[in-house]
Amino acid sequence: MQLVTITDIETAAGRIKGTAVHTPLLRQLWVPGEFWVKPESLQPIGAFKIRGAYNAIAALTDAERERGVVAYSSGNHAQAVAYAAREFGIPAVIVVPDVTPRLKVEATLRWGAEVREVPIAERESAALGLAEERGLTLIPPFDHPDIIAGQGTVGLEIAQDLPDVETVLVPISGGGFASGVGTAIKTKCPNAKVYGVEPELAADTAASLAAGKRVDWPIADRARTIADGLRAQPSELTFAHLQRVLDGVLTVTEDEIRDTVRVLAQQGRLVTEPSGATAPAAYLHHADELPGGRTVAIVSGGNIDPAMLAELLA
């Protein structure tokens, strides 16, 4: 199995330049220690997913792009593929679970994509069926080298902006984000530690790394977490990356995620969705389990339902 390299990530950085925002590192002076957040919530679609989606579509042949693309997603990858497809002027069909927050579904429609809503367990099979039926190219949410390379550009930016970073915290779902970020950090900042962060209710990666092989958690179990963007499981490709680049995995509770959404809004002035709050939650609630030093937590997205945000801020 061929893993993504720093060259792949640097190539992706060239492709996405001018489309994805080089997000800043924001020092959080209200919390003890040297702690920064990287707000990928500031991307055009409100999440880091634009990086991988745009890179993957940019890497297609002209003929593949002309036929159009299809994707399956819990919401943020859906918006990213829809946005990137609009930028290239090509058709996109997005399959989302029927439990996807309406905010994310409506945003995907606004970018001009066709949206199909299906039961959560059928999203991948439905997308594969559409790809075959219509001759569309599948843009997967994490299980592809071009997706991993695109997401890895976040790691390149961290290394550029804080070259003496000591700890990087990145959320894990399907593992493409952590795979790319970890590859970039381990190459550019070899002394830094990279930790994945998962909700306790979807901690399949922590279980898998402990077992030395992928451990399956039923979708009904993973769907319990409020972090709707972190309900997927690593593929063979992403798990191979995670085994190589992660120094550990921390898990956070639902209450810790909720508290972090609230605190980041009140103290950090950042609107964060539960999935996006998961990595910072590890620092705010489990700093004693981390190496310490200059720490960056990636806020992966900010697409939170307004009613949920109001509830968490109450």
PDB file of C-alpha atoms in Angstrom:
ATOM      1  CA  MET A   1       0.000   0.000   0.000  1.00  0.00           C
ATOM      2  CA  GLN A   2       1.461   3.343  -1.069  1.00  0.00           C
ATOM      3  CA  LEU A   3       1.097   6.101   1.516  1.00  0.00           C
ATOM      4  CA  VAL A   4       0.814   9.815   0.850  1.00  0.00           C
ATOM      5  CA  THR A   5       4.106  11.724   0.887  1.00  0.00           C
ATOM      6  CA  ILE A   6       5.064  15.296   1.661  1.00  0.00           C
ATOM      7  CA  THR A   7       5.509  15.815  -2.092  1.00  0.00           C
ATOM      8  CA  ASP A   8       1.857  14.862  -2.633  1.00  0.00           C
ATOM      9  CA  ILE A   9       0.813  17.355   0.040  1.00  0.00           C
ATOM     10  CA  GLU A  10       2.958  20.139  -1.401  1.00  0.00           C
ATOM     11  CA  THR A  11       1.460  19.466  -4.846  1.00  0.00           C
ATOM     12  CA  ALA A  12      -2.008  19.726  -3.300  1.00  0.00           C
ATOM     13  CA  ALA A  13      -1.048  23.044  -1.693  1.00  0.00           C
ATOM     14  CA  GLY A  14      -0.306  24.430  -5.137  1.00  0.00           C
ATOM     15  CA  ARG A  15      -3.628  23.215  -6.517  1.00  0.00           C
ATOM     16  CA  ILE A  16      -5.787  24.666  -3.752  1.00  0.00           C
ATOM     17  CA  LYS A  17      -3.990  27.998  -3.447  1.00  0.00           C
ATOM     18  CA  GLY A  18      -6.499  30.795  -3.963  1.00  0.00           C
ATOM     19  CA  THR A  19      -9.450  28.542  -3.154  1.00  0.00           C
ATOM     20  CA  ALA A  20      -8.773  27.292   0.373  1.00  0.00           C
ATOM     21  CA  VAL A  21      -7.934  29.930   2.968  1.00  0.00           C
ATOM     22  CA  HIS A  22      -4.567  29.776   4.747  1.00  0.00           C
ATOM     23  CA  THR A  23      -6.200  29.952   8.168  1.00  0.00           C
ATOM     24  CA  PRO A  24      -4.321  31.684  11.005  1.00  0.00           C
ATOM     25  CA  LEU A  25      -3.066  30.270  14.267  1.00  0.00           C
ATOM     26  CA  LEU A  26      -4.890  32.080  17.066  1.00  0.00           C
ATOM     27  CA  ARG A  27      -3.166  32.144  20.465  1.00  0.00           C
ATOM     28  CA  GLN A  28      -5.689  31.574  23.250  1.00  0.00           C
ATOM     29  CA  LEU A  29      -4.430  33.714  26.120  1.00  0.00           C
ATOM     30  CA  TRP A  30      -7.421  32.940  28.334  1.00  0.00           C
ATOM     31  CA  VAL A  31      -6.208  29.385  28.952  1.00  0.00           C
ATOM     32  CA  PRO A  32      -2.966  28.361  30.712  1.00  0.00           C
ATOM     33  CA  GLY A  33       0.008  27.302  28.638  1.00  0.00           C
ATOM     34  CA  GLU A  34       0.981  27.971  25.041  1.00  0.00           C
ATOM     35  CA  PHE A  35      -2.182  27.059  23.184  1.00  0.00           C
ATOM     36  CA  TRP A  36      -3.280  27.977  19.675  1.00  0.00           C
ATOM     37  CA  VAL A  37      -6.320  27.000  17.635  1.00  0.00           C
ATOM     38  CA  LYS A  38      -6.368  26.796  13.851  1.00  0.00           C
ATOM     39  CA  PRO A  39      -9.906  27.784  12.774  1.00  0.00           C
ATOM     40  CA  GLU A  40     -10.720  25.805   9.640  1.00  0.00           C
ATOM     41  CA  SER A  41     -14.241  27.047  10.333  1.00  0.00           C
ATOM     42  CA  LEU A  42     -13.152  30.141   8.368  1.00  0.00           C
ATOM     43  CA  GLN A  43     -12.983  28.239   5.073  1.00  0.00           C
ATOM     44  CA  PRO A  44     -15.506  29.203   2.342  1.00  0.00           C
ATOM     45  CA  ILE A  45     -17.676  26.199   3.232  1.00  0.00           C
ATOM     46  CA  GLY A  46     -17.011  26.462   6.971  1.00  0.00           C
ATOM     47  CA  ALA A  47     -14.730  23.419   7.289  1.00  0.00           C
ATOM     48  CA  PHE A  48     -11.371  21.948   6.263  1.00  0.00           C
ATOM     49  CA  LYS A  49     -13.015  19.593   3.777  1.00  0.00           C
ATOM     50  CA  ILE A  50     -12.659  22.117   0.934  1.00  0.00           C
ATOM     51  CA  ARG A  51      -8.946  21.272   0.787  1.00  0.00           C
ATOM     52  CA  GLY A  52      -9.298  17.592  -0.027  1.00  0.00           C
ATOM     53  CA  ALA A  53     -12.359  17.936  -2.218  1.00  0.00           C
ATOM     54  CA  TYR A  54     -10.860  20.661  -4.387  1.00  0.00           C
ATOM     55  CA  ASN A  55      -7.555  18.832  -4.699  1.00  0.00           C
ATOM     56  CA  ALA A  56      -9.280  15.597  -5.724  1.00  0.00           C
ATOM     57  CA  ILE A  57     -11.410  17.287  -8.383  1.00  0.00           C
ATOM     58  CA  ALA A  58      -8.439  19.292  -9.653  1.00  0.00           C
ATOM     59  CA  ALA A  59      -6.520  16.030 -10.108  1.00  0.00           C
ATOM     60  CA  LEU A  60      -9.208  14.511 -12.367  1.00  0.00           C
ATOM     61  CA  THR A  61      -8.876  14.422 -16.140  1.00  0.00           C
ATOM     62  CA  ASP A  62     -10.914  16.885 -18.178  1.00  0.00           C
ATOM     63  CA  ALA A  63     -13.142  14.022 -19.339  1.00  0.00           C
ATOM     64  CA  GLU A  64     -13.801  12.852 -15.780  1.00  0.00           C
ATOM     65  CA  ARG A  65     -14.701  16.345 -14.648  1.00  0.00           C
ATOM     66  CA  GLU A  66     -17.005  16.878 -17.607  1.00  0.00           C
ATOM     67  CA  ARG A  67     -19.044  13.786 -16.690  1.00  0.00           C
ATOM     68  CA  GLY A  68     -19.511  15.119 -13.156  1.00  0.00           C
ATOM     69  CA  VAL A  69     -18.852  13.886  -9.637  1.00  0.00           C
ATOM     70  CA  VAL A  70     -20.721  12.190  -6.824  1.00  0.00           C
ATOM     71  CA  ALA A  71     -19.953  12.112  -3.101  1.00  0.00           C
ATOM     72  CA  TYR A  72     -21.392  10.790   0.132  1.00  0.00           C
ATOM     73  CA  SER A  73     -21.042  12.753   3.330  1.00  0.00           C
ATOM     74  CA  SER A  74     -22.392  13.660   6.743  1.00  0.00           C
ATOM     75  CA  GLY A  75     -22.408  17.302   5.667  1.00  0.00           C
ATOM     76  CA  ASN A  76     -19.084  19.132   5.407  1.00  0.00           C
ATOM     77  CA  HIS A  77     -17.599  17.001   2.614  1.00  0.00           C
ATOM     78  CA  ALA A  78     -20.940  17.420   0.863  1.00  0.00           C
ATOM     79  CA  GLN A  79     -20.564  21.191   0.898  1.00  0.00           C
ATOM     80  CA  ALA A  80     -16.911  20.968  -0.095  1.00  0.00           C
ATOM     81  CA  VAL A  81     -17.563  18.828  -3.175  1.00  0.00           C
ATOM     82  CA  ALA A  82     -20.537  20.986  -4.153  1.00  0.00           C
ATOM     83  CA  TYR A  83     -18.451  24.144  -3.802  1.00  0.00           C
ATOM     84  CA  ALA A  84     -15.469  22.729  -5.707  1.00  0.00           C
ATOM     85  CA  ALA A  85     -17.721  21.396  -8.470  1.00  0.00           C
ATOM     86  CA  ARG A  86     -19.266  24.846  -8.854  1.00  0.00           C
ATOM     87  CA  GLU A  87     -15.782  26.360  -9.096  1.00  0.00           C
ATOM     88  CA  PHE A  88     -14.945  23.959 -11.931  1.00  0.00           C
ATOM     89  CA  GLY A  89     -18.370  24.383 -13.553  1.00  0.00           C
ATOM     90  CA  ILE A  90     -19.252  20.683 -13.401  1.00  0.00           C
ATOM     91  CA  PRO A  91     -22.303  18.785 -12.090  1.00  0.00           C
ATOM     92  CA  ALA A  92     -22.281  17.222  -8.620  1.00  0.00           C
ATOM     93  CA  VAL A  93     -24.622  14.801  -6.872  1.00  0.00           C
ATOM     94  CA  ILE A  94     -24.288  14.491  -3.101  1.00  0.00           C
ATOM     95  CA  VAL A  95     -25.683  11.646  -0.996  1.00  0.00           C
ATOM     96  CA  VAL A  96     -26.235  12.573   2.660  1.00  0.00           C
ATOM     97  CA  PRO A  97     -27.730  10.677   5.618  1.00  0.00           C
ATOM     98  CA  ASP A  98     -31.321  11.605   6.365  1.00  0.00           C
ATOM     99  CA  VAL A  99     -30.161  12.709   9.840  1.00  0.00           C
ATOM    100  CA  THR A 100     -27.781  15.345   8.459  1.00  0.00           C
ATOM    101  CA  PRO A 101     -28.311  18.781  10.054  1.00  0.00           C
ATOM    102  CA  ARG A 102     -30.545  20.899   7.792  1.00  0.00           C
ATOM    103  CA  LEU A 103     -27.990  23.689   7.872  1.00  0.00           C
ATOM    104  CA  LYS A 104     -25.504  21.479   6.015  1.00  0.00           C
ATOM    105  CA  VAL A 105     -28.073  20.127   3.541  1.00  0.00           C
ATOM    106  CA  GLU A 106     -29.303  23.614   2.659  1.00  0.00           C
ATOM    107  CA  ALA A 107     -25.760  24.906   2.243  1.00  0.00           C
ATOM    108  CA  THR A 108     -24.964  22.044  -0.133  1.00  0.00           C
ATOM    109  CA  LEU A 109     -28.023  22.899  -2.208  1.00  0.00           C
ATOM    110  CA  ARG A 110     -26.987  26.562  -2.307  1.00  0.00           C
ATOM    111  CA  TRP A 111     -23.699  25.594  -3.941  1.00  0.00           C
ATOM    112  CA  GLY A 112     -25.726  24.089  -6.772  1.00  0.00           C
ATOM    113  CA  ALA A 113     -25.455  20.358  -6.141  1.00  0.00           C
ATOM    114  CA  GLU A 114     -28.201  17.767  -6.451  1.00  0.00           C
ATOM    115  CA  VAL A 115     -28.783  16.217  -3.000  1.00  0.00           C
ATOM    116  CA  ARG A 116     -30.077  12.721  -2.233  1.00  0.00           C
ATOM    117  CA  GLU A 117     -31.018  11.892   1.372  1.00  0.00           C
ATOM    118  CA  VAL A 118     -30.849   8.231   2.421  1.00  0.00           C
ATOM    119  CA  PRO A 119     -30.611   6.217   5.676  1.00  0.00           C
ATOM    120  CA  ILE A 120     -27.158   6.677   7.206  1.00  0.00           C
ATOM    121  CA  ALA A 121     -26.092   3.069   6.590  1.00  0.00           C
ATOM    122  CA  GLU A 122     -26.894   3.362   2.864  1.00  0.00           C
ATOM    123  CA  ARG A 123     -25.021   6.551   1.962  1.00  0.00           C
ATOM    124  CA  GLU A 124     -21.912   4.891   0.489  1.00  0.00           C
ATOM    125  CA  SER A 125     -23.786   2.235  -1.485  1.00  0.00           C
ATOM    126  CA  ALA A 126     -26.197   4.838  -2.848  1.00  0.00           C
ATOM    127  CA  ALA A 127     -23.296   7.013  -4.044  1.00  0.00           C
ATOM    128  CA  LEU A 128     -21.586   4.036  -5.693  1.00  0.00           C
ATOM    129  CA  GLY A 129     -24.841   3.156  -7.436  1.00  0.00           C
ATOM    130  CA  LEU A 130     -25.202   6.686  -8.793  1.00  0.00           C
ATOM    131  CA  ALA A 131     -21.593   6.677  -9.978  1.00  0.00           C
ATOM    132  CA  GLU A 132     -22.208   3.528 -11.999  1.00  0.00           C
ATOM    133  CA  GLU A 133     -25.628   4.587 -13.258  1.00  0.00           C
ATOM    134  CA  ARG A 134     -24.583   8.053 -14.452  1.00  0.00           C
ATOM    135  CA  GLY A 135     -20.889   7.608 -15.169  1.00  0.00           C
ATOM    136  CA  LEU A 136     -19.930   9.991 -12.362  1.00  0.00           C
ATOM    137  CA  THR A 137     -16.568  10.022 -10.603  1.00  0.00           C
ATOM    138  CA  LEU A 138     -16.740   9.277  -6.887  1.00  0.00           C
ATOM    139  CA  ILE A 139     -15.035  11.809  -4.615  1.00  0.00           C
ATOM    140  CA  PRO A 140     -14.840   9.905  -1.303  1.00  0.00           C
ATOM    141  CA  PRO A 141     -14.758  11.748   2.024  1.00  0.00           C
ATOM    142  CA  PHE A 142     -11.429  10.330   3.202  1.00  0.00           C
ATOM    143  CA  ASP A 143     -10.411   7.053   1.532  1.00  0.00           C
ATOM    144  CA  HIS A 144      -8.308   8.464  -1.320  1.00  0.00           C
ATOM    145  CA  PRO A 145      -4.709   9.717  -1.632  1.00  0.00           C
ATOM    146  CA  ASP A 146      -5.780  13.046  -3.190  1.00  0.00           C
ATOM    147  CA  ILE A 147      -8.209  13.688  -0.320  1.00  0.00           C
ATOM    148  CA  ILE A 148      -5.550  12.874   2.274  1.00  0.00           C
ATOM    149  CA  ALA A 149      -2.990  15.079   0.502  1.00  0.00           C
ATOM    150  CA  GLY A 150      -5.396  18.004   0.344  1.00  0.00           C
ATOM    151  CA  GLN A 151      -6.245  17.759   4.031  1.00  0.00           C
ATOM    152  CA  GLY A 152      -2.542  17.525   4.806  1.00  0.00           C
ATOM    153  CA  THR A 153      -2.068  21.120   3.695  1.00  0.00           C
ATOM    154  CA  VAL A 154      -3.350  22.123   7.147  1.00  0.00           C
ATOM    155  CA  GLY A 155      -0.216  20.512   8.556  1.00  0.00           C
ATOM    156  CA  LEU A 156       1.978  22.403   6.110  1.00  0.00           C
ATOM    157  CA  GLU A 157       0.477  25.689   7.282  1.00  0.00           C
ATOM    158  CA  ILE A 158       0.998  24.827  10.949  1.00  0.00           C
ATOM    159  CA  ALA A 159       4.643  23.968  10.243  1.00  0.00           C
ATOM    160  CA  GLN A 160       5.091  27.224   8.352  1.00  0.00           C
ATOM    161  CA  ASP A 161       3.422  29.442  10.959  1.00  0.00           C
ATOM    162  CA  LEU A 162       4.730  27.717  14.109  1.00  0.00           C
ATOM    163  CA  PRO A 163       7.799  25.663  13.132  1.00  0.00           C
ATOM    164  CA  ASP A 164       8.657  24.902  16.760  1.00  0.00           C
ATOM    165  CA  VAL A 165       5.213  23.436  17.492  1.00  0.00           C
ATOM    166  CA  GLU A 166       5.420  20.595  20.014  1.00  0.00           C
ATOM    167  CA  THR A 167       1.943  19.033  19.983  1.00  0.00           C
ATOM    168  CA  VAL A 168      -0.771  18.986  17.305  1.00  0.00           C
ATOM    169  CA  LEU A 169      -4.326  17.838  18.063  1.00  0.00           C
ATOM    170  CA  VAL A 170      -6.508  16.745  15.154  1.00  0.00           C
ATOM    171  CA  PRO A 171      -9.996  15.169  15.187  1.00  0.00           C
ATOM    172  CA  ILE A 172     -10.474  11.683  13.764  1.00  0.00           C
ATOM    173  CA  SER A 173     -13.441  10.267  11.883  1.00  0.00           C
ATOM    174  CA  GLY A 174     -12.555   8.424   8.687  1.00  0.00           C
ATOM    175  CA  GLY A 175      -8.963   9.377   9.335  1.00  0.00           C
ATOM    176  CA  GLY A 176      -8.100  11.258   6.156  1.00  0.00           C
ATOM    177  CA  PHE A 177      -7.575  14.559   7.970  1.00  0.00           C
ATOM    178  CA  ALA A 178      -5.305  13.131  10.666  1.00  0.00           C
ATOM    179  CA  SER A 179      -3.451  11.074   8.051  1.00  0.00           C
ATOM    180  CA  GLY A 180      -2.577  14.117   5.977  1.00  0.00           C
ATOM    181  CA  VAL A 181      -1.882  16.487   8.855  1.00  0.00           C
ATOM    182  CA  GLY A 182       0.223  13.872  10.620  1.00  0.00           C
ATOM    183  CA  THR A 183       2.265  13.180   7.497  1.00  0.00           C
ATOM    184  CA  ALA A 184       3.009  16.876   7.012  1.00  0.00           C
ATOM    185  CA  ILE A 185       3.866  17.535  10.668  1.00  0.00           C
ATOM    186  CA  LYS A 186       6.081  14.479  11.048  1.00  0.00           C
ATOM    187  CA  THR A 187       8.048  15.527   7.965  1.00  0.00           C
ATOM    188  CA  LYS A 188       8.333  19.256   8.598  1.00  0.00           C
ATOM    189  CA  CYS A 189       8.426  19.214  12.421  1.00  0.00           C
ATOM    190  CA  PRO A 190       9.892  15.791  13.280  1.00  0.00           C
ATOM    191  CA  ASN A 191      10.102  16.508  17.010  1.00  0.00           C
ATOM    192  CA  ALA A 192       6.399  17.346  17.290  1.00  0.00           C
ATOM    193  CA  LYS A 193       3.821  14.907  18.636  1.00  0.00           C
ATOM    194  CA  VAL A 194       0.541  14.334  16.812  1.00  0.00           C
ATOM    195  CA  TYR A 195      -2.522  13.175  18.732  1.00  0.00           C
ATOM    196  CA  GLY A 196      -5.854  12.180  17.288  1.00  0.00           C
ATOM    197  CA  VAL A 197      -9.002  13.067  19.217  1.00  0.00           C
ATOM    198  CA  GLU A 198     -12.312  11.196  19.113  1.00  0.00           C
ATOM    199  CA  PRO A 199     -15.628  11.348  20.951  1.00  0.00           C
ATOM    200  CA  GLU A 200     -15.894   8.574  23.529  1.00  0.00           C
ATOM    201  CA  LEU A 201     -19.072   7.451  21.776  1.00  0.00           C
ATOM    202  CA  ALA A 202     -17.221   6.961  18.473  1.00  0.00           C
ATOM    203  CA  ALA A 203     -13.808   5.833  19.690  1.00  0.00           C
ATOM    204  CA  ASP A 204     -13.243   3.100  17.122  1.00  0.00           C
ATOM    205  CA  THR A 205      -9.814   4.430  16.133  1.00  0.00           C
ATOM    206  CA  ALA A 206      -8.563   4.367  19.721  1.00  0.00           C
ATOM    207  CA  ALA A 207      -9.786   0.770  19.988  1.00  0.00           C
ATOM    208  CA  SER A 208      -8.236  -0.120  16.626  1.00  0.00           C
ATOM    209  CA  LEU A 209      -4.813   1.321  17.399  1.00  0.00           C
ATOM    210  CA  ALA A 210      -4.802  -0.442  20.770  1.00  0.00           C
ATOM    211  CA  ALA A 211      -5.649  -3.729  19.036  1.00  0.00           C
ATOM    212  CA  GLY A 212      -3.190  -3.210  16.183  1.00  0.00           C
ATOM    213  CA  LYS A 213      -5.961  -3.747  13.624  1.00  0.00           C
ATOM    214  CA  ARG A 214      -9.192  -2.081  12.593  1.00  0.00           C
ATOM    215  CA  VAL A 215     -12.008  -2.693  15.060  1.00  0.00           C
ATOM    216  CA  ASP A 216     -15.533  -2.213  13.770  1.00  0.00           C
ATOM    217  CA  TRP A 217     -18.066  -0.207  15.766  1.00  0.00           C
ATOM    218  CA  PRO A 218     -21.680  -0.484  14.545  1.00  0.00           C
ATOM    219  CA  ILE A 219     -22.980   2.699  12.962  1.00  0.00           C
ATOM    220  CA  ALA A 220     -25.777   2.795  15.560  1.00  0.00           C
ATOM    221  CA  ASP A 221     -23.125   3.172  18.253  1.00  0.00           C
ATOM    222  CA  ARG A 222     -21.111   5.814  16.408  1.00  0.00           C
ATOM    223  CA  ALA A 223     -24.251   7.795  15.583  1.00  0.00           C
ATOM    224  CA  ARG A 224     -24.803   8.514  19.294  1.00  0.00           C
ATOM    225  CA  THR A 225     -22.260  11.328  19.446  1.00  0.00           C
ATOM    226  CA  ILE A 226     -23.285  14.950  19.018  1.00  0.00           C
ATOM    227  CA  ALA A 227     -20.200  15.322  16.786  1.00  0.00           C
ATOM    228  CA  ASP A 228     -22.019  14.372  13.582  1.00  0.00           C
ATOM    229  CA  GLY A 229     -18.898  14.855  11.455  1.00  0.00           C
ATOM    230  CA  LEU A 230     -16.950  12.225  13.425  1.00  0.00           C
ATOM    231  CA  ARG A 231     -19.118   9.160  12.907  1.00  0.00           C
ATOM    232  CA  ALA A 232     -17.125   7.421  10.172  1.00  0.00           C
ATOM    233  CA  GLN A 233     -14.423   4.774  10.618  1.00  0.00           C
ATOM    234  CA  PRO A 234     -10.906   4.650   9.105  1.00  0.00           C
ATOM    235  CA  SER A 235     -10.334   2.696   5.935  1.00  0.00           C
ATOM    236  CA  GLU A 236      -7.379   0.376   5.334  1.00  0.00           C
ATOM    237  CA  LEU A 237      -5.574   3.290   3.665  1.00  0.00           C
ATOM    238  CA  THR A 238      -6.164   5.846   6.400  1.00  0.00           C
ATOM    239  CA  PHE A 239      -5.531   3.354   9.213  1.00  0.00           C
ATOM    240  CA  ALA A 240      -2.127   2.563   7.726  1.00  0.00           C
ATOM    241  CA  HIS A 241      -1.318   6.279   7.827  1.00  0.00           C
ATOM    242  CA  LEU A 242      -2.625   6.677  11.379  1.00  0.00           C
ATOM    243  CA  GLN A 243      -0.490   3.799  12.618  1.00  0.00           C
ATOM    244  CA  ARG A 244       2.549   5.579  11.198  1.00  0.00           C
ATOM    245  CA  VAL A 245       1.942   9.209  12.186  1.00  0.00           C
ATOM    246  CA  LEU A 246      -0.050   9.287  15.436  1.00  0.00           C
ATOM    247  CA  ASP A 247       1.613   9.357  18.827  1.00  0.00           C
ATOM    248  CA  GLY A 248      -1.663   8.588  20.551  1.00  0.00           C
ATOM    249  CA  VAL A 249      -5.432   9.071  20.608  1.00  0.00           C
ATOM    250  CA  LEU A 250      -7.444  10.884  23.267  1.00  0.00           C
ATOM    251  CA  THR A 251     -11.195  10.592  23.746  1.00  0.00           C
ATOM    252  CA  VAL A 252     -13.535  13.294  24.999  1.00  0.00           C
ATOM    253  CA  THR A 253     -17.009  13.080  26.465  1.00  0.00           C
ATOM    254  CA  GLU A 254     -20.169  14.610  25.086  1.00  0.00           C
ATOM    255  CA  ASP A 255     -20.237  17.088  27.962  1.00  0.00           C
ATOM    256  CA  GLU A 256     -16.640  18.095  27.250  1.00  0.00           C
ATOM    257  CA  ILE A 257     -17.483  18.693  23.587  1.00  0.00           C
ATOM    258  CA  ARG A 258     -20.521  20.771  24.509  1.00  0.00           C
ATOM    259  CA  ASP A 259     -18.534  22.784  27.041  1.00  0.00           C
ATOM    260  CA  THR A 260     -15.832  23.491  24.467  1.00  0.00           C
ATOM    261  CA  VAL A 261     -18.334  24.779  21.901  1.00  0.00           C
ATOM    262  CA  ARG A 262     -19.574  27.178  24.552  1.00  0.00           C
ATOM    263  CA  VAL A 263     -16.146  28.268  25.809  1.00  0.00           C
ATOM    264  CA  LEU A 264     -14.711  28.818  22.336  1.00  0.00           C
ATOM    265  CA  ALA A 265     -17.673  31.057  21.518  1.00  0.00           C
ATOM    266  CA  GLN A 266     -17.434  33.035  24.737  1.00  0.00           C
ATOM    267  CA  GLN A 267     -13.663  33.229  25.228  1.00  0.00           C
ATOM    268  CA  GLY A 268     -12.220  32.516  21.777  1.00  0.00           C
ATOM    269  CA  ARG A 269     -14.901  34.375  19.798  1.00  0.00           C
ATOM    270  CA  LEU A 270     -15.216  31.376  17.487  1.00  0.00           C
ATOM    271  CA  VAL A 271     -18.372  29.630  16.289  1.00  0.00           C
ATOM    272  CA  THR A 272     -17.569  25.925  16.343  1.00  0.00           C
ATOM    273  CA  GLU A 273     -19.607  22.841  15.545  1.00  0.00           C
ATOM    274  CA  PRO A 274     -19.319  19.873  17.945  1.00  0.00           C
ATOM    275  CA  SER A 275     -16.949  18.009  15.603  1.00  0.00           C
ATOM    276  CA  GLY A 276     -14.795  21.114  15.368  1.00  0.00           C
ATOM    277  CA  ALA A 277     -14.667  21.471  19.143  1.00  0.00           C
ATOM    278  CA  THR A 278     -13.413  17.933  19.720  1.00  0.00           C
ATOM    279  CA  ALA A 279      -9.663  18.569  19.305  1.00  0.00           C
ATOM    280  CA  PRO A 280      -9.633  21.719  21.486  1.00  0.00           C
ATOM    281  CA  ALA A 281     -11.669  19.798  24.070  1.00  0.00           C
ATOM    282  CA  ALA A 282      -8.722  17.433  24.492  1.00  0.00           C
ATOM    283  CA  TYR A 283      -6.491  20.337  25.542  1.00  0.00           C
ATOM    284  CA  LEU A 284      -9.077  22.076  27.698  1.00  0.00           C
ATOM    285  CA  HIS A 285     -10.114  18.908  29.555  1.00  0.00           C
ATOM    286  CA  HIS A 286      -7.186  16.485  29.238  1.00  0.00           C
ATOM    287  CA  ALA A 287      -4.050  18.638  29.231  1.00  0.00           C
ATOM    288  CA  ASP A 288      -2.510  16.323  31.843  1.00  0.00           C
ATOM    289  CA  GLU A 289      -2.565  13.498  29.260  1.00  0.00           C
ATOM    290  CA  LEU A 290      -0.598  15.557  26.701  1.00  0.00           C
ATOM    291  CA  PRO A 291       3.133  16.293  26.422  1.00  0.00           C
ATOM    292  CA  GLY A 292       2.595  20.018  26.918  1.00  0.00           C
ATOM    293  CA  GLY A 293       4.574  22.781  25.267  1.00  0.00           C
ATOM    294  CA  ARG A 294       3.436  24.718  22.225  1.00  0.00           C
ATOM    295  CA  THR A 295       0.159  23.079  21.290  1.00  0.00           C
ATOM    296  CA  VAL A 296      -2.103  23.586  18.282  1.00  0.00           C
ATOM    297  CA  ALA A 297      -5.656  22.206  18.193  1.00  0.00           C
ATOM    298  CA  ILE A 298      -7.438  22.232  14.844  1.00  0.00           C
ATOM    299  CA  VAL A 299     -11.005  23.529  14.845  1.00  0.00           C
ATOM    300  CA  SER A 300     -12.155  21.444  11.906  1.00  0.00           C
ATOM    301  CA  GLY A 301     -15.462  23.207  11.225  1.00  0.00           C
ATOM    302  CA  GLY A 302     -18.068  25.710  12.332  1.00  0.00           C
ATOM    303  CA  ASN A 303     -21.262  24.537  10.634  1.00  0.00           C
ATOM    304  CA  ILE A 304     -23.475  24.293  13.683  1.00  0.00           C
ATOM    305  CA  ASP A 305     -27.252  24.473  13.650  1.00  0.00           C
ATOM    306  CA  PRO A 306     -28.301  27.853  15.123  1.00  0.00           C
ATOM    307  CA  ALA A 307     -30.791  26.202  17.470  1.00  0.00           C
ATOM    308  CA  MET A 308     -28.119  23.860  18.800  1.00  0.00           C
ATOM    309  CA  LEU A 309     -25.692  26.761  19.272  1.00  0.00           C
ATOM    310  CA  ALA A 310     -28.333  28.703  21.190  1.00  0.00           C
ATOM    311  CA  GLU A 311     -28.974  25.660  23.379  1.00  0.00           C
ATOM    312  CA  LEU A 312     -25.260  25.178  24.122  1.00  0.00           C
ATOM    313  CA  LEU A 313     -24.775  28.850  24.917  1.00  0.00           C
ATOM    314  CA  ALA A 314     -27.801  29.053  27.221  1.00  0.00           C
TER     315      ALA A 314
END
